[in-house]
mmCIF file of C-alpha atoms in Angstrom:
data_model
loop_
_atom_site.group_PDB
_atom_site.id
_atom_site.type_symbol
_atom_site.label_atom_id
_atom_site.label_comp_id
_atom_site.label_asym_id
_atom_site.label_seq_id
_atom_site.Cartn_x
_atom_site.Cartn_y
_atom_site.Cartn_z
ATOM 1 C CA MET C 1406 -12.834 15.059 139.477
ATOM 2 C CA SER C 1407 -11.270 17.025 142.314
ATOM 3 C CA THR C 1408 -12.896 19.742 144.386
ATOM 4 C CA GLN C 1409 -10.787 22.341 142.633
ATOM 5 C CA ASN C 1410 -12.240 21.413 139.252
ATOM 6 C CA LEU C 1411 -15.874 21.589 140.337
ATOM 7 C CA ASP C 1412 -17.333 24.967 139.444
ATOM 8 C CA ARG C 1413 -19.705 25.774 142.305
ATOM 9 C CA THR C 1414 -20.700 29.207 140.996
ATOM 10 C CA PHE C 1415 -24.176 27.970 140.079
ATOM 11 C CA SER C 1416 -25.949 24.781 141.071
ATOM 12 C CA ILE C 1417 -29.454 23.365 140.816
ATOM 13 C CA ALA C 1418 -30.963 22.273 144.109
ATOM 14 C CA PRO C 1419 -31.873 18.653 144.854
ATOM 15 C CA MET C 1420 -35.672 18.519 144.627
ATOM 16 C CA LEU C 1421 -37.691 15.401 145.411
ATOM 17 C CA ASP C 1422 -39.705 14.109 142.413
ATOM 18 C CA TRP C 1423 -38.219 16.852 140.227
ATOM 19 C CA THR C 1424 -34.453 16.600 139.726
ATOM 20 C CA ASP C 1425 -34.405 13.071 138.372
ATOM 21 C CA ARG C 1426 -32.001 11.991 135.606
ATOM 22 C CA HIS C 1427 -34.357 13.146 132.837
ATOM 23 C CA TYR C 1428 -34.573 16.667 134.234
ATOM 24 C CA ARG C 1429 -30.813 16.744 134.741
ATOM 25 C CA TYR C 1430 -30.164 15.709 131.135
ATOM 26 C CA PHE C 1431 -32.545 18.466 130.003
ATOM 27 C CA ALA C 1432 -30.832 21.035 132.261
ATOM 28 C CA ARG C 1433 -27.365 20.068 131.059
ATOM 29 C CA ILE C 1434 -28.283 20.956 127.476
ATOM 30 C CA MET C 1435 -28.806 24.552 128.613
ATOM 31 C CA SER C 1436 -25.839 24.893 130.966
ATOM 32 C CA LYS C 1437 -22.550 23.009 130.746
ATOM 33 C CA GLN C 1438 -21.233 24.556 133.978
ATOM 34 C CA ALA C 1439 -24.125 24.229 136.444
ATOM 35 C CA LEU C 1440 -23.497 21.660 139.154
ATOM 36 C CA LEU C 1441 -26.470 19.285 139.153
ATOM 37 C CA TYR C 1442 -27.821 17.418 142.171
ATOM 38 C CA THR C 1443 -29.887 14.258 142.355
ATOM 39 C CA GLU C 1444 -33.063 14.110 144.356
ATOM 40 C CA MET C 1445 -32.302 13.167 147.948
ATOM 41 C CA VAL C 1446 -31.802 9.400 148.122
ATOM 42 C CA THR C 1447 -31.880 7.664 151.498
ATOM 43 C CA THR C 1448 -29.155 5.257 152.478
ATOM 44 C CA GLY C 1449 -31.883 2.673 153.139
ATOM 45 C CA ALA C 1450 -33.140 2.901 149.558
ATOM 46 C CA ILE C 1451 -29.657 2.391 148.128
ATOM 47 C CA ILE C 1452 -28.671 -0.431 150.461
ATOM 48 C CA HIS C 1453 -31.994 -2.296 150.691
ATOM 49 C CA GLY C 1454 -34.095 -1.002 147.775
ATOM 50 C CA LYS C 1455 -35.011 -3.019 144.692
ATOM 51 C CA GLY C 1456 -34.307 -0.356 142.051
ATOM 52 C CA ASP C 1457 -31.108 1.328 140.877
ATOM 53 C CA TYR C 1458 -31.147 4.587 142.806
ATOM 54 C CA LEU C 1459 -27.761 5.705 141.479
ATOM 55 C CA GLU C 1460 -28.487 5.717 137.770
ATOM 56 C CA PHE C 1461 -27.515 8.819 135.792
ATOM 57 C CA ASN C 1462 -26.657 9.771 132.224
ATOM 58 C CA GLU C 1463 -22.997 10.300 131.370
ATOM 59 C CA PRO C 1464 -23.612 13.816 129.907
ATOM 60 C CA GLU C 1465 -24.947 14.994 133.297
ATOM 61 C CA HIS C 1466 -21.439 15.610 134.684
ATOM 62 C CA PRO C 1467 -20.703 17.407 136.914
ATOM 63 C CA VAL C 1468 -23.367 15.696 139.028
ATOM 64 C CA ALA C 1469 -23.624 15.249 142.802
ATOM 65 C CA LEU C 1470 -25.517 12.603 144.763
ATOM 66 C CA GLN C 1471 -27.481 13.924 147.727
ATOM 67 C CA LEU C 1472 -27.810 11.393 150.524
ATOM 68 C CA GLY C 1473 -30.294 11.288 153.393
ATOM 69 C CA GLY C 1474 -29.204 9.383 156.463
ATOM 70 C CA SER C 1475 -27.466 9.613 159.811
ATOM 71 C CA ASN C 1476 -25.699 6.269 160.198
ATOM 72 C CA PRO C 1477 -21.996 6.884 159.446
ATOM 73 C CA GLN C 1478 -21.344 3.329 158.234
ATOM 74 C CA ASP C 1479 -24.363 3.329 155.910
ATOM 75 C CA LEU C 1480 -23.427 6.745 154.530
ATOM 76 C CA ALA C 1481 -19.856 5.560 153.923
ATOM 77 C CA THR C 1482 -21.172 2.498 152.068
ATOM 78 C CA CYS C 1483 -23.355 4.683 149.846
ATOM 79 C CA ALA C 1484 -20.653 7.309 149.276
ATOM 80 C CA LYS C 1485 -18.276 4.576 148.127
ATOM 81 C CA LEU C 1486 -20.892 3.215 145.715
ATOM 82 C CA ALA C 1487 -21.502 6.743 144.402
ATOM 83 C CA ALA C 1488 -17.803 7.341 143.788
ATOM 84 C CA GLU C 1489 -17.488 3.988 142.042
ATOM 85 C CA ARG C 1490 -20.408 4.901 139.781
ATOM 86 C CA GLY C 1491 -18.677 8.150 138.826
ATOM 87 C CA TYR C 1492 -20.502 10.838 140.811
ATOM 88 C CA ASP C 1493 -18.485 14.041 141.202
ATOM 89 C CA GLU C 1494 -19.589 14.821 144.774
ATOM 90 C CA VAL C 1495 -21.557 13.387 147.677
ATOM 91 C CA ASN C 1496 -23.787 15.802 149.613
ATOM 92 C CA LEU C 1497 -25.369 15.143 153.001
ATOM 93 C CA ASN C 1498 -28.891 16.501 153.505
ATOM 94 C CA VAL C 1499 -29.093 18.482 156.744
ATOM 95 C CA GLY C 1500 -31.924 20.704 155.547
ATOM 96 C CA CYS C 1501 -35.060 18.727 154.707
ATOM 97 C CA PRO C 1502 -37.810 19.356 157.307
ATOM 98 C CA SER C 1503 -40.405 16.683 156.526
ATOM 99 C CA ASP C 1504 -41.874 14.416 159.236
ATOM 100 C CA ARG C 1505 -40.723 11.297 157.422
ATOM 101 C CA VAL C 1506 -37.185 12.605 157.461
ATOM 102 C CA GLN C 1507 -37.295 13.446 161.179
ATOM 103 C CA ASN C 1508 -38.587 9.977 161.993
ATOM 104 C CA GLY C 1509 -35.569 8.601 160.178
ATOM 105 C CA ARG C 1510 -33.315 11.017 162.089
ATOM 106 C CA PHE C 1511 -31.897 12.830 159.121
ATOM 107 C CA GLY C 1512 -32.425 16.079 157.287
ATOM 108 C CA ALA C 1513 -32.792 19.379 159.151
ATOM 109 C CA CYS C 1514 -33.105 17.840 162.635
ATOM 110 C CA LEU C 1515 -29.430 16.845 162.333
ATOM 111 C CA MET C 1516 -28.473 20.509 162.734
ATOM 112 C CA ALA C 1517 -29.013 19.904 166.453
ATOM 113 C CA GLU C 1518 -26.424 17.092 166.332
ATOM 114 C CA PRO C 1519 -23.325 18.621 164.708
ATOM 115 C CA GLU C 1520 -21.030 15.980 166.218
ATOM 116 C CA LEU C 1521 -23.034 13.239 164.501
ATOM 117 C CA VAL C 1522 -22.918 15.159 161.201
ATOM 118 C CA ALA C 1523 -19.142 15.504 161.600
ATOM 119 C CA GLU C 1524 -18.880 11.759 162.221
ATOM 120 C CA CYS C 1525 -20.943 11.087 159.078
ATOM 121 C CA VAL C 1526 -18.786 13.405 156.964
ATOM 122 C CA ASP C 1527 -15.590 11.848 158.323
ATOM 123 C CA ALA C 1528 -16.834 8.313 157.603
ATOM 124 C CA MET C 1529 -17.604 9.249 153.990
ATOM 125 C CA LYS C 1530 -14.329 11.123 153.498
ATOM 126 C CA GLN C 1531 -12.413 8.072 154.690
ATOM 127 C CA VAL C 1532 -13.637 6.006 151.729
ATOM 128 C CA VAL C 1533 -13.878 8.459 148.792
ATOM 129 C CA ASP C 1534 -11.643 10.968 147.022
ATOM 130 C CA ILE C 1535 -14.528 13.078 145.720
ATOM 131 C CA PRO C 1536 -15.787 16.071 147.750
ATOM 132 C CA VAL C 1537 -18.145 15.373 150.665
ATOM 133 C CA THR C 1538 -20.358 18.429 151.207
ATOM 134 C CA VAL C 1539 -23.248 19.483 153.442
ATOM 135 C CA LYS C 1540 -26.514 21.304 152.694
ATOM 136 C CA SER C 1541 -28.168 22.840 155.747
ATOM 137 C CA ARG C 1542 -30.523 25.555 156.945
ATOM 138 C CA ILE C 1543 -29.525 28.568 159.054
ATOM 139 C CA GLY C 1544 -31.251 27.036 162.083
ATOM 140 C CA ILE C 1545 -34.162 24.948 163.328
ATOM 141 C CA ASP C 1546 -37.169 25.903 165.448
ATOM 142 C CA ASP C 1547 -36.006 28.153 168.297
ATOM 143 C CA GLN C 1548 -32.384 27.197 167.746
ATOM 144 C CA ASP C 1549 -31.839 29.979 165.262
ATOM 145 C CA SER C 1550 -29.094 32.182 166.715
ATOM 146 C CA TYR C 1551 -25.964 32.992 164.743
ATOM 147 C CA GLU C 1552 -24.029 31.149 167.465
ATOM 148 C CA PHE C 1553 -26.058 27.987 166.792
ATOM 149 C CA LEU C 1554 -25.119 28.156 163.102
ATOM 150 C CA THR C 1555 -21.438 28.897 163.707
ATOM 151 C CA ARG C 1556 -21.161 26.026 166.171
ATOM 152 C CA PHE C 1557 -22.609 23.710 163.521
ATOM 153 C CA ILE C 1558 -20.113 25.000 160.929
ATOM 154 C CA ASP C 1559 -17.206 24.804 163.406
ATOM 155 C CA VAL C 1560 -17.845 21.195 164.350
ATOM 156 C CA VAL C 1561 -18.637 19.925 160.850
ATOM 157 C CA SER C 1562 -15.794 21.763 159.089
ATOM 158 C CA ALA C 1563 -13.365 20.303 161.642
ATOM 159 C CA SER C 1564 -14.224 16.884 160.162
ATOM 160 C CA GLY C 1565 -12.826 18.037 156.808
ATOM 161 C CA CYS C 1566 -15.983 19.378 155.144
ATOM 162 C CA GLU C 1567 -14.933 22.422 153.108
ATOM 163 C CA GLU C 1568 -18.130 23.107 151.168
ATOM 164 C CA PHE C 1569 -21.460 24.130 152.636
ATOM 165 C CA THR C 1570 -24.663 25.104 150.862
ATOM 166 C CA ILE C 1571 -26.869 27.052 153.227
ATOM 167 C CA HIS C 1572 -30.587 27.547 152.646
ATOM 168 C CA ALA C 1573 -31.065 31.038 154.092
ATOM 169 C CA ARG C 1574 -34.185 30.095 156.075
ATOM 170 C CA LYS C 1575 -34.524 28.205 159.293
ATOM 171 C CA ALA C 1576 -36.664 25.068 159.309
ATOM 172 C CA TRP C 1577 -39.693 24.678 161.560
ATOM 173 C CA LEU C 1578 -39.757 20.999 162.402
ATOM 174 C CA GLN C 1579 -43.182 21.236 164.057
ATOM 175 C CA GLY C 1580 -46.345 22.628 162.504
ATOM 176 C CA LEU C 1581 -45.152 23.500 158.995
ATOM 177 C CA SER C 1582 -45.200 21.288 155.914
ATOM 178 C CA PRO C 1583 -42.080 21.020 153.701
ATOM 179 C CA LYS C 1584 -43.802 23.357 151.228
ATOM 180 C CA GLN C 1585 -44.515 25.926 153.955
ATOM 181 C CA ASN C 1586 -40.919 25.568 155.124
ATOM 182 C CA ARG C 1587 -39.797 26.799 151.714
ATOM 183 C CA GLU C 1588 -41.950 29.907 151.964
ATOM 184 C CA ILE C 1589 -42.923 30.947 155.508
ATOM 185 C CA PRO C 1590 -39.691 31.244 157.525
ATOM 186 C CA PRO C 1591 -38.159 34.554 156.407
ATOM 187 C CA LEU C 1592 -35.027 34.607 154.267
ATOM 188 C CA ASP C 1593 -31.914 35.912 155.994
ATOM 189 C CA TYR C 1594 -29.274 36.283 153.305
ATOM 190 C CA ASP C 1595 -27.084 38.483 155.524
ATOM 191 C CA ARG C 1596 -26.547 35.587 157.905
ATOM 192 C CA VAL C 1597 -25.107 33.457 155.105
ATOM 193 C CA TYR C 1598 -22.961 36.372 153.909
ATOM 194 C CA GLN C 1599 -21.615 36.703 157.455
ATOM 195 C CA ILE C 1600 -20.691 33.010 157.519
ATOM 196 C CA LYS C 1601 -18.561 33.535 154.405
ATOM 197 C CA LYS C 1602 -16.891 36.546 156.047
ATOM 198 C CA ASP C 1603 -16.176 34.579 159.210
ATOM 199 C CA TYR C 1604 -15.067 31.413 157.370
ATOM 200 C CA PRO C 1605 -13.205 32.718 154.293
ATOM 201 C CA GLN C 1606 -11.416 29.380 153.931
ATOM 202 C CA LEU C 1607 -14.702 27.523 153.298
ATOM 203 C CA ASN C 1608 -16.654 27.388 150.046
ATOM 204 C CA ILE C 1609 -20.101 28.795 150.888
ATOM 205 C CA SER C 1610 -23.092 28.633 148.523
ATOM 206 C CA ILE C 1611 -26.419 30.318 149.226
ATOM 207 C CA ASN C 1612 -29.853 28.852 148.506
ATOM 208 C CA GLY C 1613 -33.423 30.123 148.871
ATOM 209 C CA GLY C 1614 -35.717 32.432 146.921
ATOM 210 C CA VAL C 1615 -33.407 33.150 143.973
ATOM 211 C CA THR C 1616 -35.478 33.764 140.835
ATOM 212 C CA SER C 1617 -33.104 35.468 138.372
ATOM 213 C CA LEU C 1618 -29.493 35.553 137.253
ATOM 214 C CA GLU C 1619 -29.403 39.209 138.281
ATOM 215 C CA GLN C 1620 -30.166 38.181 141.871
ATOM 216 C CA ALA C 1621 -27.524 35.454 141.585
ATOM 217 C CA LYS C 1622 -24.922 38.052 140.596
ATOM 218 C CA VAL C 1623 -25.707 40.098 143.703
ATOM 219 C CA HIS C 1624 -25.255 37.042 145.935
ATOM 220 C CA LEU C 1625 -21.974 36.171 144.217
ATOM 221 C CA GLU C 1626 -20.528 39.444 145.463
ATOM 222 C CA HIS C 1627 -20.786 37.956 148.975
ATOM 223 C CA VAL C 1628 -20.542 34.150 148.638
ATOM 224 C CA ASP C 1629 -18.868 31.570 146.405
ATOM 225 C CA GLY C 1630 -21.920 30.007 144.806
ATOM 226 C CA VAL C 1631 -25.661 30.243 144.274
ATOM 227 C CA MET C 1632 -28.024 27.271 144.315
ATOM 228 C CA VAL C 1633 -31.362 27.738 142.577
ATOM 229 C CA GLY C 1634 -34.317 25.419 143.091
ATOM 230 C CA ARG C 1635 -37.887 26.001 141.946
ATOM 231 C CA GLU C 1636 -37.078 28.731 139.415
ATOM 232 C CA ALA C 1637 -34.649 26.422 137.601
ATOM 233 C CA TYR C 1638 -37.458 23.891 137.356
ATOM 234 C CA ASN C 1639 -40.502 26.040 136.620
ATOM 235 C CA ASN C 1640 -38.633 28.381 134.277
ATOM 236 C CA PRO C 1641 -35.783 26.163 133.057
ATOM 237 C CA TYR C 1642 -34.676 28.407 130.210
ATOM 238 C CA ILE C 1643 -33.106 30.619 132.906
ATOM 239 C CA LEU C 1644 -30.256 28.093 132.656
ATOM 240 C CA ALA C 1645 -29.438 29.014 129.058
ATOM 241 C CA GLU C 1646 -27.343 32.033 130.065
ATOM 242 C CA VAL C 1647 -25.787 30.747 133.286
ATOM 243 C CA ASP C 1648 -22.475 29.847 131.622
ATOM 244 C CA GLN C 1649 -22.137 33.199 129.874
ATOM 245 C CA GLN C 1650 -23.432 35.522 132.616
ATOM 246 C CA LEU C 1651 -22.113 33.841 135.749
ATOM 247 C CA CYS C 1652 -19.244 31.578 134.727
ATOM 248 C CA GLY C 1653 -17.466 33.715 132.147
ATOM 249 C CA ILE C 1654 -17.831 31.165 129.364
ATOM 250 C CA ASP C 1655 -17.716 32.558 125.827
ATOM 251 C CA ALA C 1656 -20.234 30.323 124.056
ATOM 252 C CA PRO C 1657 -23.415 30.893 122.065
ATOM 253 C CA VAL C 1658 -26.640 30.759 124.063
ATOM 254 C CA VAL C 1659 -28.637 27.665 123.117
ATOM 255 C CA THR C 1660 -32.087 28.421 121.708
ATOM 256 C CA ARG C 1661 -35.261 26.732 122.926
ATOM 257 C CA GLN C 1662 -35.581 25.015 119.565
ATOM 258 C CA GLN C 1663 -32.044 23.648 119.893
ATOM 259 C CA VAL C 1664 -32.960 22.318 123.336
ATOM 260 C CA ILE C 1665 -35.935 20.488 121.821
ATOM 261 C CA ASP C 1666 -33.784 19.179 118.954
ATOM 262 C CA GLN C 1667 -31.338 17.687 121.451
ATOM 263 C CA MET C 1668 -34.071 16.236 123.643
ATOM 264 C CA LEU C 1669 -35.821 14.342 120.827
ATOM 265 C CA PRO C 1670 -33.114 11.650 120.364
ATOM 266 C CA TYR C 1671 -32.927 11.252 124.151
ATOM 267 C CA ILE C 1672 -36.691 10.749 124.287
ATOM 268 C CA GLU C 1673 -36.467 8.196 121.452
ATOM 269 C CA ARG C 1674 -33.882 6.191 123.396
ATOM 270 C CA HIS C 1675 -36.031 6.303 126.531
ATOM 271 C CA LEU C 1676 -39.104 5.109 124.636
ATOM 272 C CA SER C 1677 -37.203 2.324 122.888
ATOM 273 C CA SER C 1678 -36.067 0.992 126.279
ATOM 274 C CA GLY C 1679 -39.678 0.790 127.473
ATOM 275 C CA GLY C 1680 -39.961 4.230 129.091
ATOM 276 C CA LYS C 1681 -42.949 6.573 128.858
ATOM 277 C CA LEU C 1682 -43.013 9.968 127.177
ATOM 278 C CA HIS C 1683 -44.396 11.821 130.193
ATOM 279 C CA HIS C 1684 -41.439 10.666 132.324
ATOM 280 C CA ILE C 1685 -39.444 13.262 130.374
ATOM 281 C CA THR C 1686 -41.905 15.836 129.061
ATOM 282 C CA ARG C 1687 -43.242 16.607 132.551
ATOM 283 C CA HIS C 1688 -39.915 18.372 133.137
ATOM 284 C CA MET C 1689 -40.152 20.337 129.882
ATOM 285 C CA THR C 1690 -43.491 22.094 130.340
ATOM 286 C CA GLY C 1691 -41.858 25.304 131.589
ATOM 287 C CA LEU C 1692 -39.415 25.643 128.675
ATOM 288 C CA TYR C 1693 -41.475 28.374 126.980
ATOM 289 C CA GLN C 1694 -42.404 30.192 130.203
ATOM 290 C CA GLY C 1695 -43.144 33.847 129.411
ATOM 291 C CA ILE C 1696 -43.349 33.244 125.663
ATOM 292 C CA PRO C 1697 -46.627 33.892 123.763
ATOM 293 C CA GLY C 1698 -48.453 30.583 123.328
ATOM 294 C CA SER C 1699 -46.635 28.894 126.208
ATOM 295 C CA ARG C 1700 -49.927 27.935 127.823
ATOM 296 C CA SER C 1701 -50.900 25.958 124.716
ATOM 297 C CA TRP C 1702 -47.536 24.160 124.836
ATOM 298 C CA ARG C 1703 -48.014 23.224 128.477
ATOM 299 C CA ARG C 1704 -51.592 22.130 128.028
ATOM 300 C CA TYR C 1705 -50.880 20.010 124.951
ATOM 301 C CA LEU C 1706 -48.024 18.172 126.667
ATOM 302 C CA SER C 1707 -49.984 17.700 129.892
ATOM 303 C CA GLU C 1708 -53.027 16.299 128.102
ATOM 304 C CA ASN C 1709 -51.270 14.051 125.582
ATOM 305 C CA ALA C 1710 -47.884 12.891 126.855
ATOM 306 C CA HIS C 1711 -49.304 10.179 129.129
ATOM 307 C CA LYS C 1712 -51.517 8.601 126.468
ATOM 308 C CA ALA C 1713 -50.779 5.082 125.297
ATOM 309 C CA GLY C 1714 -48.263 5.066 122.440
ATOM 310 C CA ALA C 1715 -47.336 8.749 122.916
ATOM 311 C CA ASP C 1716 -44.025 9.483 121.198
ATOM 312 C CA THR C 1717 -41.902 12.416 120.011
ATOM 313 C CA GLN C 1718 -44.676 13.493 117.648
ATOM 314 C CA VAL C 1719 -46.521 14.784 120.723
ATOM 315 C CA VAL C 1720 -43.658 17.228 121.359
ATOM 316 C CA LEU C 1721 -43.730 18.427 117.755
ATOM 317 C CA ASP C 1722 -47.505 18.798 117.908
ATOM 318 C CA ALA C 1723 -47.175 20.760 121.153
ATOM 319 C CA ILE C 1724 -44.890 23.224 119.372
ATOM 320 C CA ALA C 1725 -47.447 23.534 116.593
ATOM 321 C CA ALA C 1726 -50.199 24.118 119.173
ATOM 322 C CA MET C 1727 -48.086 26.855 120.705
ATOM 323 C CA GLU C 1728 -47.587 28.555 117.347
ATOM 324 C CA GLN C 1729 -51.343 28.523 116.819
ATOM 325 C CA GLY C 1730 -52.010 29.702 120.347
ATOM 326 C CA LYS C 1731 -49.915 32.873 120.077
#
């Protein structure tokens, strides 16, 4: 799939422990257009790990692999594997602020090394035909001037990177946890808008603090795409109108019940291959967010999905509990 065919209007952020293949399958039922991202996977895990870190479900397309790393050769190896497996894009993480990431010299600290990022992008582009993209912050620590950001964009785009997703907060690498880094540094949307103005030839997506499709529409007046993280996870039914409201697709909006109906056979297949119910239902607890009885739905799933022998009946019983709880 070429860059031109990837609709970047709306994407779901890579979120560790959250955007696994089960969540992505669930999300795809609600939006056919949203670009989905894997959790960040380190090059070390792919190259040396025991498990299959590249597994995804065919219906997830379009789906991008987010890589964490800073060794150009290792990133090229992983990008090539990703392309061979059928991923539609490879994304380099230059935004994660955690200590573990800094110790491995990747994530947000790489913003201070744009030449290395450019080298990484170039190495990946040499071996794949799919887009190689970058997700960054607007700055790190005291390096948070507009000039710092434009220098990063200048150097990295010169390596052939045409797509950037920018989280509109800087990252504090010292003293703040990853969770605090998502909330404490102030959002500066105007800075991302200005990047798009100054680099009209690049595809610029904005990320950070977006909680509604109405907000997404406002951003899309200034940038090419909007990436939504926590809201798409905690209130997943927001995805049900993405195609119609943001992407101009004339299609009926899927109902919550239809989402459940499509998830049940997927759950059955997962269980029959030795998987556990809660691997999937943990991603579904927010489906009825804002609906009367939703608390009963959440509680029933949370209390029963991990029990021995739990199967699809638990989901049906959770719906019944919700009906009673209204």
